[in-house]
């Protein structure tokens, strides 16, 4: 994939941490686009 997500990723607001990509998808939710991914900086709760 062209897009890179740094792991672990921490929510700057509440501090929840995703250590793996499944966790990232579950906690933050990220979009898979053509040829790449983009993550959300804040978790689902904080948005
Ligand atoms: Zn959060």
Tab-separated table of N, CA, C and O and ligand atoms in Angstrom:
chain	number	residue	atom	x	y	z
A	1	UNK	N	0.826	-1.199	0.000
A	1	UNK	CA	0.000	0.000	0.000
A	1	UNK	C	0.866	1.257	0.000
A	1	UNK	O	1.927	1.287	0.611
A	2	UNK	N	0.395	2.265	-0.645
A	2	UNK	CA	1.167	3.495	-0.744
A	2	UNK	C	1.104	4.297	0.542
A	2	UNK	O	2.081	4.878	0.969
A	3	UNK	N	-0.049	4.289	1.161
A	3	UNK	CA	-0.194	5.044	2.401
A	3	UNK	C	0.411	4.295	3.569
A	3	UNK	O	0.369	3.080	3.619
A	4	UNK	N	0.963	5.026	4.486
A	4	UNK	CA	1.555	4.405	5.656
A	4	UNK	C	0.921	4.978	6.911
A	4	UNK	O	0.689	6.174	7.015
A	5	UNK	N	0.643	4.073	7.823
A	5	UNK	CA	0.117	4.493	9.115
A	5	UNK	C	1.126	4.111	10.175
A	5	UNK	O	1.547	2.961	10.255
A	6	UNK	N	1.503	5.073	10.954
A	6	UNK	CA	2.464	4.795	12.019
A	6	UNK	C	1.769	4.052	13.158
A	6	UNK	O	0.713	4.461	13.623
A	7	UNK	N	2.370	2.967	13.558
A	7	UNK	CA	1.857	2.222	14.704
A	7	UNK	C	2.931	2.151	15.776
A	7	UNK	O	4.100	1.999	15.445
A	8	UNK	N	2.589	2.198	17.034
A	8	UNK	CA	1.235	2.450	17.514
A	8	UNK	C	0.804	3.885	17.247
A	8	UNK	O	1.630	4.783	17.180
A	9	UNK	N	-0.488	4.046	17.106
A	9	UNK	CA	-1.047	5.384	16.906
A	9	UNK	C	-1.890	5.767	18.103
A	9	UNK	O	-2.719	4.995	18.557
A	10	UNK	N	-1.644	6.955	18.604
A	10	UNK	CA	-2.327	7.405	19.810
A	10	UNK	C	-3.264	8.561	19.495
A	10	UNK	O	-2.902	9.477	18.761
A	11	UNK	N	-4.460	8.481	20.054
A	11	UNK	CA	-5.402	9.587	19.908
A	11	UNK	C	-4.896	10.764	20.731
A	11	UNK	O	-4.659	10.619	21.939
A	12	UNK	N	-4.714	11.927	20.101
A	12	UNK	CA	-4.185	13.090	20.824
A	12	UNK	C	-5.158	13.652	21.852
A	12	UNK	O	-4.775	14.431	22.707
A	13	UNK	N	-6.402	13.235	21.751
A	13	UNK	CA	-7.420	13.804	22.633
A	13	UNK	C	-7.646	12.976	23.890
A	13	UNK	O	-7.572	13.470	24.994
A	14	UNK	N	-7.929	11.671	23.692
A	14	UNK	CA	-8.244	10.833	24.846
A	14	UNK	C	-7.114	9.865	25.187
A	14	UNK	O	-7.124	9.249	26.231
A	15	UNK	N	-6.153	9.717	24.298
A	15	UNK	CA	-4.979	8.921	24.612
A	15	UNK	C	-5.097	7.442	24.316
A	15	UNK	O	-4.203	6.672	24.656
A	16	UNK	N	-6.183	7.011	23.686
A	16	UNK	CA	-6.319	5.603	23.336
A	16	UNK	C	-5.273	5.242	22.282
A	16	UNK	O	-4.945	6.058	21.417
A	17	UNK	N	-4.726	4.045	22.413
A	17	UNK	CA	-3.640	3.644	21.523
A	17	UNK	C	-4.028	2.413	20.714
A	17	UNK	O	-4.553	1.443	21.260
A	18	UNK	N	-3.777	2.470	19.421
A	18	UNK	CA	-3.947	1.312	18.555
A	18	UNK	C	-2.564	0.795	18.191
A	18	UNK	O	-1.743	1.538	17.665
A	19	UNK	N	-2.316	-0.472	18.504
A	19	UNK	CA	-0.988	-1.034	18.257
A	19	UNK	C	-0.909	-1.797	16.947
A	19	UNK	O	0.171	-2.016	16.423
A	20	UNK	N	-2.075	-2.238	16.478
A	20	UNK	CA	-2.087	-3.023	15.249
A	20	UNK	C	-3.075	-2.413	14.261
A	20	UNK	O	-3.942	-1.619	14.647
A	21	UNK	N	-2.971	-2.823	13.030
A	21	UNK	CA	-3.885	-2.271	12.032
A	21	UNK	C	-5.350	-2.622	12.302
A	21	UNK	O	-6.217	-1.776	12.119
A	22	UNK	N	-5.668	-3.852	12.721
A	22	UNK	CA	-7.064	-4.143	13.087
A	22	UNK	C	-7.566	-3.249	14.211
A	22	UNK	O	-8.714	-2.808	14.191
A	23	UNK	N	-6.710	-2.994	15.187
A	23	UNK	CA	-7.105	-2.093	16.271
A	23	UNK	C	-7.300	-0.684	15.751
A	23	UNK	O	-8.219	0.030	16.151
A	24	UNK	N	-6.432	-0.294	14.863
A	24	UNK	CA	-6.529	1.044	14.275
A	24	UNK	C	-7.858	1.205	13.543
A	24	UNK	O	-8.550	2.206	13.698
A	25	UNK	N	-8.203	0.172	12.799
A	25	UNK	CA	-9.455	0.234	12.052
A	25	UNK	C	-10.651	0.256	12.997
A	25	UNK	O	-11.618	0.978	12.778
A	26	UNK	N	-10.553	-0.533	14.066
A	26	UNK	CA	-11.660	-0.637	15.011
A	26	UNK	C	-11.826	0.637	15.835
A	26	UNK	O	-12.926	1.133	16.029
A	27	UNK	N	-10.734	1.156	16.333
A	27	UNK	CA	-10.784	2.285	17.255
A	27	UNK	C	-10.873	3.621	16.521
A	27	UNK	O	-11.663	4.488	16.867
A	28	UNK	N	-10.053	3.759	15.492
A	28	UNK	CA	-9.996	5.034	14.782
A	28	UNK	C	-10.803	5.020	13.494
A	28	UNK	O	-11.389	6.022	13.114
A	29	UNK	N	-10.782	3.887	12.847
A	29	UNK	CA	-11.418	3.809	11.546
A	29	UNK	C	-10.517	4.451	10.516
A	29	UNK	O	-10.072	5.575	10.670
A	30	UNK	N	-10.171	3.726	9.493
A	30	UNK	CA	-9.384	4.347	8.443
A	30	UNK	C	-9.932	3.956	7.094
A	30	UNK	O	-10.551	2.911	6.936
A	31	UNK	N	-9.700	4.816	6.172
A	31	UNK	CA	-10.231	4.585	4.845
A	31	UNK	C	-9.198	3.908	3.975
A	31	UNK	O	-8.037	4.270	3.971
A	32	UNK	N	-9.647	2.921	3.236
A	32	UNK	CA	-8.780	2.331	2.226
A	32	UNK	C	-9.143	2.958	0.889
A	32	UNK	O	-10.266	2.866	0.419
A	33	UNK	N	-8.184	3.618	0.318
A	33	UNK	CA	-8.386	4.281	-0.957
A	33	UNK	C	-7.650	3.499	-2.030
A	33	UNK	O	-6.938	2.544	-1.731
A	34	UNK	N	-7.814	3.913	-3.234
A	34	UNK	CA	-7.087	3.258	-4.318
A	34	UNK	C	-5.586	3.482	-4.137
A	34	UNK	O	-5.101	4.591	-4.256
A	35	UNK	N	-4.899	2.416	-3.832
A	35	UNK	CA	-3.443	2.512	-3.715
A	35	UNK	C	-2.945	3.043	-2.396
A	35	UNK	O	-1.765	3.299	-2.250
A	36	UNK	N	-3.817	3.206	-1.417
A	36	UNK	CA	-3.290	3.702	-0.153
A	36	UNK	C	-4.339	3.779	0.930
A	36	UNK	O	-5.515	3.518	0.706
A	37	UNK	N	-3.892	4.115	2.102
A	37	UNK	CA	-4.807	4.261	3.217
A	37	UNK	C	-4.549	5.593	3.903
A	37	UNK	O	-3.466	6.152	3.818
A	38	UNK	N	-5.559	6.091	4.566
A	38	UNK	CA	-5.382	7.302	5.350
A	38	UNK	C	-6.051	7.098	6.689
A	38	UNK	O	-7.195	6.669	6.762
A	39	UNK	N	-5.324	7.381	7.721
A	39	UNK	CA	-5.896	7.159	9.047
A	39	UNK	C	-6.467	8.447	9.610
A	39	UNK	O	-6.191	9.538	9.121
A	40	UNK	N	-7.252	8.292	10.622
A	40	UNK	CA	-7.816	9.439	11.313
A	40	UNK	C	-6.926	9.743	12.502
A	40	UNK	O	-6.474	8.837	13.190
A	41	UNK	N	-6.686	11.020	12.744
A	41	UNK	CA	-5.813	11.373	13.857
A	41	UNK	C	-6.496	11.131	15.199
A	41	UNK	O	-5.879	10.680	16.146
A	42	UNK	N	-7.796	11.419	15.232
A	42	UNK	CA	-8.519	11.216	16.467
A	42	UNK	C	-9.418	9.988	16.344
A	42	UNK	O	-9.893	9.665	15.261
A	43	UNK	N	-9.679	9.333	17.479
A	43	UNK	CA	-10.488	8.124	17.450
A	43	UNK	C	-11.950	8.452	17.170
A	43	UNK	O	-12.350	9.618	17.169
A	44	UNK	N	-12.720	7.430	16.983
A	44	UNK	CA	-14.124	7.618	16.608
A	44	UNK	C	-14.888	8.387	17.685
A	44	UNK	O	-15.758	9.190	17.374
A	45	UNK	N	-14.561	8.145	18.932
A	45	UNK	CA	-15.274	8.799	20.023
A	45	UNK	C	-15.037	10.300	20.033
A	45	UNK	O	-15.912	11.071	20.406
A	46	UNK	N	-13.854	10.682	19.641
A	46	UNK	CA	-13.470	12.090	19.759
A	46	UNK	C	-13.854	12.903	18.544
A	46	UNK	O	-13.734	14.123	18.549
A	47	UNK	N	-14.303	12.253	17.506
A	47	UNK	CA	-14.665	13.004	16.314
A	47	UNK	C	-16.136	13.400	16.328
A	47	UNK	O	-16.916	12.904	17.084
B	1	LIG	ZN1	-9.934	9.758	21.287
